[in-house]
Coordinates of C-alpha atoms and ligand atoms in Angstrom, one line a residue:
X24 CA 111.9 17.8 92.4
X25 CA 110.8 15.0 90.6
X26 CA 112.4 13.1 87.8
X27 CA 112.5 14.5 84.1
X28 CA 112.4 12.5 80.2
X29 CA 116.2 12.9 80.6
X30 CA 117.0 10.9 83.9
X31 CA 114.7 8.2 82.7
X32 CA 116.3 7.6 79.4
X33 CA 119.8 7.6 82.0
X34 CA 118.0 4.9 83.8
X35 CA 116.7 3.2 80.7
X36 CA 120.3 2.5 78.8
X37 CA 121.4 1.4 81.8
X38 CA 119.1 -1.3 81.9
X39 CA 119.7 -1.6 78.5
X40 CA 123.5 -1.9 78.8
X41 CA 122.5 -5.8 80.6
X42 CA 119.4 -6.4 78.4
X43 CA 117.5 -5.7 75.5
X44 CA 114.5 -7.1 76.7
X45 CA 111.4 -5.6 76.4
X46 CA 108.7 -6.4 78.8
X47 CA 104.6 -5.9 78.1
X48 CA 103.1 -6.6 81.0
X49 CA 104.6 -5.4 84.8
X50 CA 103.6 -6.9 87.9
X51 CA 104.1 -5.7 91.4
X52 CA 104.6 -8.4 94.0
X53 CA 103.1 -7.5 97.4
X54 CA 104.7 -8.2 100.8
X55 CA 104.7 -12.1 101.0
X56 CA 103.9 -12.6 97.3
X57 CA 107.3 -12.4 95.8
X58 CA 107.8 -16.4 95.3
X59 CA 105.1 -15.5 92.0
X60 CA 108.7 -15.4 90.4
X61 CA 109.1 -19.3 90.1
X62 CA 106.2 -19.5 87.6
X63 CA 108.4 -17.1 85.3
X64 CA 111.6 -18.0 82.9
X65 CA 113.4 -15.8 83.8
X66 CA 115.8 -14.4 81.6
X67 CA 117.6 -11.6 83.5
X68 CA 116.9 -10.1 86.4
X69 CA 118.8 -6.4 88.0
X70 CA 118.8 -5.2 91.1
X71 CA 117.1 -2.1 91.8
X72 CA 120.6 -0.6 93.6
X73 CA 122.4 -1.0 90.0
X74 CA 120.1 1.2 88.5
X75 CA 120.8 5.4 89.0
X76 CA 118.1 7.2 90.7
X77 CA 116.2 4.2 92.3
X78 CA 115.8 4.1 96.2
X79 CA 116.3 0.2 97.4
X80 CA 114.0 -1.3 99.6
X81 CA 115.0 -1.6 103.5
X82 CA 112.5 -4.3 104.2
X83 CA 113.5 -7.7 104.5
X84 CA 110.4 -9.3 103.3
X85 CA 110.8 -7.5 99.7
X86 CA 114.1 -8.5 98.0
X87 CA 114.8 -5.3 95.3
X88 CA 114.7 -6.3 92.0
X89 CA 113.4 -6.5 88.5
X90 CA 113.0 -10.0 87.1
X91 CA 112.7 -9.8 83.0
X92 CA 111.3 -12.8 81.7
X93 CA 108.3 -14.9 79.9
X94 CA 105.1 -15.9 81.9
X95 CA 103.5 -18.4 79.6
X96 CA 105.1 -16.5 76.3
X97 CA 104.6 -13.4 77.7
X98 CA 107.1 -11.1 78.2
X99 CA 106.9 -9.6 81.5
X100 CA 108.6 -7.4 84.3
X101 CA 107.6 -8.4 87.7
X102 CA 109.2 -6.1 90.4
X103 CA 110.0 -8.6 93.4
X104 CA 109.7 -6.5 96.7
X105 CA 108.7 -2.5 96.0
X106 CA 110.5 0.6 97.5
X107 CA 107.6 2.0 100.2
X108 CA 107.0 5.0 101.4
X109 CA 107.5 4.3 105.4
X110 CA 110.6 3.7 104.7
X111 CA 111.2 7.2 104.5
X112 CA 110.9 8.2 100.2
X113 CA 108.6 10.6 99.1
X114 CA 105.7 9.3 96.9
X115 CA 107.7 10.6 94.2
X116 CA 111.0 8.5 94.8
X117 CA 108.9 5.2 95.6
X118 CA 107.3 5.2 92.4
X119 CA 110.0 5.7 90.3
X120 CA 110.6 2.3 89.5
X121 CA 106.9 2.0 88.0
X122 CA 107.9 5.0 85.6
X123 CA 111.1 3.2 84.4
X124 CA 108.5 0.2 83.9
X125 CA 106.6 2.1 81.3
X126 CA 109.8 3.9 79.8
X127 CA 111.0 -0.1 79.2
X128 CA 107.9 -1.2 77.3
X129 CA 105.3 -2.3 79.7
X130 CA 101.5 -1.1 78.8
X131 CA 100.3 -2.8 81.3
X132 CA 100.7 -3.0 85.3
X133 CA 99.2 -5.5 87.5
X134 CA 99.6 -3.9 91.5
X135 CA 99.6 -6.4 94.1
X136 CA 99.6 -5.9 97.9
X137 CA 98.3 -7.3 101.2
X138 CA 96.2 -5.6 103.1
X139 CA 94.0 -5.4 105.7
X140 CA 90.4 -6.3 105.4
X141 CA 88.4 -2.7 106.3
X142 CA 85.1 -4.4 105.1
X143 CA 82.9 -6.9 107.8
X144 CA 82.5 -9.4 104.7
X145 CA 86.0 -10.1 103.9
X146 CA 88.1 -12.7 105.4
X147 CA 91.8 -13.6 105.8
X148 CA 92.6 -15.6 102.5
X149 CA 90.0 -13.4 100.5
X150 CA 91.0 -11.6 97.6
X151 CA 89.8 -8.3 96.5
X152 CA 90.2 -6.9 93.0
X153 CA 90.7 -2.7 92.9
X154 CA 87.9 -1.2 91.9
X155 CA 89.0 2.3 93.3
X156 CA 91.3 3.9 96.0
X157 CA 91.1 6.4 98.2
X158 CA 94.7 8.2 98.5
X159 CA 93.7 11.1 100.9
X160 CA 96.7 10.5 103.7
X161 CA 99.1 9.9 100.5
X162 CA 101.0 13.1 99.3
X163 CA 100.8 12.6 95.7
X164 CA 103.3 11.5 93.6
X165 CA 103.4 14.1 90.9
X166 CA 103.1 16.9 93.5
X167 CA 105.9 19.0 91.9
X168 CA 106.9 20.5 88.4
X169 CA 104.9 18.4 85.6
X170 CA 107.1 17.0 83.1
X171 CA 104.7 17.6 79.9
X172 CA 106.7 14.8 77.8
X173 CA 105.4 11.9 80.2
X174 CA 102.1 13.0 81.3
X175 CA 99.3 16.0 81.8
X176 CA 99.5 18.2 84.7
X177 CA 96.5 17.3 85.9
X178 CA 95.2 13.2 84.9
X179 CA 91.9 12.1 85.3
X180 CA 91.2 9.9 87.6
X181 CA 87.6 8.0 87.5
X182 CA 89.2 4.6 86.2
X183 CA 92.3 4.6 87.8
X184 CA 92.4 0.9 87.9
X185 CA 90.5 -0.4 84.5
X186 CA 86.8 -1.2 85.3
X187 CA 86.8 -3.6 82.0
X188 CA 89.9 -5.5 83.0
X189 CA 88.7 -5.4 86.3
X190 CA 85.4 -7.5 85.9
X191 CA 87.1 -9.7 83.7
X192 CA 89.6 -10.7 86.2
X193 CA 86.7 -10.5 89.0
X194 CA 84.5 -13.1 86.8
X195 CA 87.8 -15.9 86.7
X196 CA 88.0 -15.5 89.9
X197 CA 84.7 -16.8 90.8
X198 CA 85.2 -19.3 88.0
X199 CA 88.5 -20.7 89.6
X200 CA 86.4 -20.5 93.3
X201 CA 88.8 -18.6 94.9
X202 CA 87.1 -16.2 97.2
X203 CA 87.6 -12.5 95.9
X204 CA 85.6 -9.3 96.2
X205 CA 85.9 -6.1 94.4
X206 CA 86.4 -3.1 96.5
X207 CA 88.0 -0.1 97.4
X208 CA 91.3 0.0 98.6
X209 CA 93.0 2.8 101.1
X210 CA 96.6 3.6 100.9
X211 CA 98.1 4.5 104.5
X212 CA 101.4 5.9 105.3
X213 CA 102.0 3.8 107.9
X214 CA 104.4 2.4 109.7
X215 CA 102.4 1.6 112.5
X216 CA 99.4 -0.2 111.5
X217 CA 96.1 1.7 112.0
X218 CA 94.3 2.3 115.2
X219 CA 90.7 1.1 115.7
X220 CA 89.5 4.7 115.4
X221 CA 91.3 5.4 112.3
X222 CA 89.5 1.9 110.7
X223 CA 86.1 2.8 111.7
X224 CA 86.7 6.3 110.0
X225 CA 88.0 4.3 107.1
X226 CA 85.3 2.3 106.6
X227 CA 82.8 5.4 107.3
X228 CA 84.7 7.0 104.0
X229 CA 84.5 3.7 102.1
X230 CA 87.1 1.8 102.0
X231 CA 86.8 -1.8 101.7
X232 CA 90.7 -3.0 102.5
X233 CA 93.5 -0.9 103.6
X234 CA 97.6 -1.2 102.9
X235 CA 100.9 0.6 102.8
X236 CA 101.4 1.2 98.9
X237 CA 99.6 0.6 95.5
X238 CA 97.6 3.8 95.6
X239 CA 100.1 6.4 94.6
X240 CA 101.7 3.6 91.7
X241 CA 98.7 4.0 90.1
X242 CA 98.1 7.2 90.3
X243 CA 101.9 7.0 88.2
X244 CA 100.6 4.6 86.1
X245 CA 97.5 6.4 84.8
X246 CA 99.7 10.0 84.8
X247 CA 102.4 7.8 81.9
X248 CA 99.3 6.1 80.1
X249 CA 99.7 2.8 81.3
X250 CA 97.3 0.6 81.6
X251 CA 96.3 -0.2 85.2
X252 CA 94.4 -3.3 87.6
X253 CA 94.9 -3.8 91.2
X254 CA 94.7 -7.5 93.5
X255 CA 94.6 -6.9 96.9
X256 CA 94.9 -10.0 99.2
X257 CA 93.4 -10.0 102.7
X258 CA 96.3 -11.0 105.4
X259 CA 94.5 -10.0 108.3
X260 CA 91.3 -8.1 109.6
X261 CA 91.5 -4.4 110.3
X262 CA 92.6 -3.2 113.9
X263 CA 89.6 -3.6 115.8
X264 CA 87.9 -6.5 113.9
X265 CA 89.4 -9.2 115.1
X266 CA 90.8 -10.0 119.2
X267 CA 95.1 -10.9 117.5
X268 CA 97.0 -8.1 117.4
X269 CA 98.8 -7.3 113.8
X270 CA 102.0 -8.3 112.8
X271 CA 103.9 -8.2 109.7
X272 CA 104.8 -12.0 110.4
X273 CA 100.7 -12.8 110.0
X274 CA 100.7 -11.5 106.9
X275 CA 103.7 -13.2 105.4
X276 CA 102.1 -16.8 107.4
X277 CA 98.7 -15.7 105.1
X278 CA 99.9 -15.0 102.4
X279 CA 101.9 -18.1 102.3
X280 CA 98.8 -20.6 103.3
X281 CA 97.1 -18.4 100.1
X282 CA 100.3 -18.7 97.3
X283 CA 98.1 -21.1 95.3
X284 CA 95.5 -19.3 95.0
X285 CA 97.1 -16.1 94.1
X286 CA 99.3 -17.9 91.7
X287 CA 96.0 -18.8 90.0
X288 CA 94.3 -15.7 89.8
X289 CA 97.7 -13.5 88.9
X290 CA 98.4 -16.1 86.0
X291 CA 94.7 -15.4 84.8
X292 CA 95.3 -11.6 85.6
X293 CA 98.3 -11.7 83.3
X294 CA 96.9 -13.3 80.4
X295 CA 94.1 -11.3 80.4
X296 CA 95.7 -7.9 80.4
X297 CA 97.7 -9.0 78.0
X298 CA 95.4 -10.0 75.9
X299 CA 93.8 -6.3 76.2
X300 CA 94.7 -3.7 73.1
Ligands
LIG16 N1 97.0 -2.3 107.7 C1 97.8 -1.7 106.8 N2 98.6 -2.4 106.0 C2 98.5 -3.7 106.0 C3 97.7 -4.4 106.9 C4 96.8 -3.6 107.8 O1 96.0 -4.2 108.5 N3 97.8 -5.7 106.7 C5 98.8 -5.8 105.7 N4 99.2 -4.6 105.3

């Protein structure tokens, strides 16, 4: 059963008991990507395991928390490490924490992940902005009673991740030269990484870069009405494309070698969603 208005509003004075703080933009830092939060002032930040209802994450590489504070005068939320669903959480109780985002004040959510590149064009280092997903081996998130208060029973989905904000986000890319695509991403269950079989079906299907979250938060995110763009960064090629075997140690190495560069384009991301009514 998922969560109702009721255990949200719980969830929301809690949070409000520490701080009154009222984010507008909320960013999701992907495996690897969580030192985004020494570019923020931070003003407060609460650990997901003092908030009722939210599962903590039981991956070392994601830390658990909410970080409130301004990103250039902006107030933002950024989640540093997210709940996944591997770890054993139904899609519902992973995305909880983006719900509790949007009960807080956010309107709009930036998902970050890294993933592996699906597509023979992309590279390690490469960046690739959500155009679509493809959620097919994802049980949804809002499988379950519908609470009518938060969202429709049934939400469209043909711009799950904004097309305008998208190309926007795309073009200062290009303008900053850091290498990005746009493309469709594939959310997989995991644990185990894919095999080769599974990749080439992928790719037959469409999809440009596949990961371990991101698809189901947005489906969330466009069920509440917020806002929603996607940055995918490429760790690693797709089982099959490349002779090294895949480890979640390469993808915290890449992501490290590329914190510059996604420093630059999730600054650029954040000011322009923000600027976005
Ligand atoms: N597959 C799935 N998830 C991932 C990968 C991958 O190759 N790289 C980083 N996250």
């Amino acid at each position: 059963m998922g969560l109702k208005l009721e255990d949200y509003k719980l969830m929301v004075s809690e949070v409000r008991k520490v701080t009154d703080f009222v984010p507008k933009v909320g960013v999701v830092l992907g495996t690897g990507l969580g030192n985004f939060v020494n570019n923020v002032k931070v003003v407060v930040s609460i650990p997901y395991s003092e908030i009722s209802n939210l599962p903590r994450s039981t991956n070392p590489a994601h830390q658990g928390k909410f970080i409130f504070g301004y990103f250039d005068d902006i107030p933002v939320v950024l989640m540093q490490g997210r709940v996944h669903y591997y770890e054993g959480f139904s899609s519902e109780e992973v995305t909880r924490h983006i719900r509790l985002m949007g009960f807080l004040g956010i309107e709009h959510l930036i998902l970050t992940n890294a993933a592996g590149g699906v597509n023979f064009d992309y590279k390690p280092g490469d960046f690739m902005i959500i155009n679509d997903h493809i959620d097919c081996f994802m049980p949804s998130p809002l499988r379950g009673e519908n609470d009518d208060r938060i969202g429709t029973r049934f939400p469209d989905m043909s711009d799950p991740y904004s097309s305008s904000l998208n190309e926007k986000v795309y073009e200062k890319g290009l303008e900053l030269n850091i290498p990005v695509h746009k493309g469709v991403f594939m959310q997989y269950p995991g644990p185990q990484f894919e095999t080769k079989a599974l990749i080439k079906t992928m790719r037959n299907m469409g999809a440009d870069a596949v990961g371990m979250s991101t698809a189901i938060e947005a489906i969330v995110a466009n069920h509440q009405g917020i806002k929603t763009i996607g940055i995918t960064f490429i760790s690693n090629l797709a089982c099959g494309m490349s002779k090294n075997k895949i480890s979640d140690e390469e993808v915290i190495i890449e992501a490290k070698k590329s914190e510059i560069n996604f420093t630059k384009l999730l600054s650029e991301a954040i000011k322009i969603v923000y600027l976005d009514k």
